Amino acid sequence: MNAFATLLGRVGLSLIFIISGFGKIAAYAGTQQYMESQGVPGVLLPLVILTELGGGLAILSGFFTRWVALALAGFSVISALLFHHNFADQMQAINFWKNIAMAGGFLVLFANGAGAYSIDALRSRNK
């Protein structure tokens, strides 16, 4: 049961990043403008897309899960601080705490690994 729960947790954590990464590709110019309006250089957008889409797919498949989870935990906290710090706006406050909660989930993955249904588990069995 733990292996299946871990798989479902990875799916849940990864989907928001995969969808968001594709969304940033589809709305590239608008996303770049939003980043710049928040004081973040728009030139970093390809790195953001790679982090979200690549990291999301890695978590989904359970590939280098511990290290990707640690990176996405940091990314989630940094994103919360840069883009969702206006607590006077209820939606921004909700997004801030959502990012912190996702960081917590990623730290659990970092601590416990991807579980039995993952590329990481296949790689460790083949060693």
Short mmCIF file of N, CA and C in Angstrom, two decimals, residues 12-14 16-17 69 72-73 75-77 79 95-109:
data_model
loop_
_atom_site.label_atom_id
_atom_site.label_comp_id
_atom_site.label_asym_id
_atom_site.label_seq_id
_atom_site.Cartn_x
_atom_site.Cartn_y
_atom_site.Cartn_z
N GLY A 12 0.52 13.46 -7.98
CA GLY A 12 -0.10 14.72 -7.55
C GLY A 12 0.88 15.88 -7.52
N LEU A 13 2.06 15.64 -7.00
CA LEU A 13 3.06 16.71 -6.93
C LEU A 13 3.58 17.10 -8.31
N SER A 14 3.67 16.14 -9.21
CA SER A 14 4.28 16.42 -10.51
C SER A 14 3.32 17.14 -11.46
N ILE A 16 1.11 19.56 -11.30
CA ILE A 16 1.06 21.02 -11.31
C ILE A 16 2.29 21.61 -12.01
N PHE A 17 3.42 20.95 -11.89
CA PHE A 17 4.64 21.44 -12.54
C PHE A 17 4.63 21.14 -14.04
N ALA A 69 13.47 16.26 -6.20
CA ALA A 69 12.53 16.72 -5.17
C ALA A 69 13.15 17.83 -4.34
N LEU A 72 13.07 20.95 -6.48
CA LEU A 72 11.72 21.51 -6.61
C LEU A 72 11.21 22.08 -5.29
N ALA A 73 11.67 21.54 -4.17
CA ALA A 73 11.31 22.15 -2.88
C ALA A 73 11.87 23.56 -2.80
N PHE A 75 12.79 25.45 -5.36
CA PHE A 75 12.11 26.23 -6.39
C PHE A 75 10.75 26.72 -5.88
N SER A 76 10.03 25.85 -5.19
CA SER A 76 8.70 26.21 -4.68
C SER A 76 8.78 27.32 -3.64
N VAL A 77 9.75 27.25 -2.75
CA VAL A 77 9.92 28.29 -1.73
C VAL A 77 10.34 29.60 -2.38
N SER A 79 9.81 30.58 -5.45
CA SER A 79 8.66 31.09 -6.20
C SER A 79 7.65 31.75 -5.26
N ASN A 95 -1.70 31.09 -2.72
CA ASN A 95 -0.63 30.54 -3.56
C ASN A 95 0.69 30.45 -2.81
N PHE A 96 0.97 31.39 -1.92
CA PHE A 96 2.17 31.33 -1.10
C PHE A 96 2.17 30.04 -0.28
N TRP A 97 1.08 29.80 0.45
CA TRP A 97 1.03 28.63 1.32
C TRP A 97 0.93 27.33 0.53
N LYS A 98 0.34 27.38 -0.68
CA LYS A 98 0.32 26.21 -1.56
C LYS A 98 1.75 25.83 -1.93
N ASN A 99 2.55 26.82 -2.27
CA ASN A 99 3.95 26.55 -2.62
C ASN A 99 4.72 25.98 -1.44
N ILE A 100 4.47 26.52 -0.25
CA ILE A 100 5.15 26.00 0.94
C ILE A 100 4.71 24.55 1.21
N ALA A 101 3.43 24.25 1.01
CA ALA A 101 2.94 22.88 1.19
C ALA A 101 3.59 21.93 0.18
N MET A 102 3.71 22.38 -1.08
CA MET A 102 4.37 21.55 -2.09
C MET A 102 5.82 21.31 -1.71
N ALA A 103 6.49 22.33 -1.20
CA ALA A 103 7.87 22.15 -0.76
C ALA A 103 7.94 21.07 0.32
N GLY A 104 6.98 21.07 1.22
CA GLY A 104 6.94 20.04 2.25
C GLY A 104 6.78 18.65 1.66
N GLY A 105 5.90 18.51 0.68
CA GLY A 105 5.73 17.23 0.01
C GLY A 105 7.00 16.78 -0.68
N PHE A 106 7.70 17.71 -1.31
CA PHE A 106 8.96 17.36 -1.97
C PHE A 106 10.03 16.96 -0.96
N LEU A 107 10.03 17.59 0.20
CA LEU A 107 10.99 17.19 1.23
C LEU A 107 10.72 15.78 1.73
N VAL A 108 9.44 15.38 1.79
CA VAL A 108 9.10 14.00 2.15
C VAL A 108 9.65 13.04 1.09
N LEU A 109 9.49 13.41 -0.20
CA LEU A 109 10.05 12.57 -1.26
C LEU A 109 11.58 12.51 -1.17
#
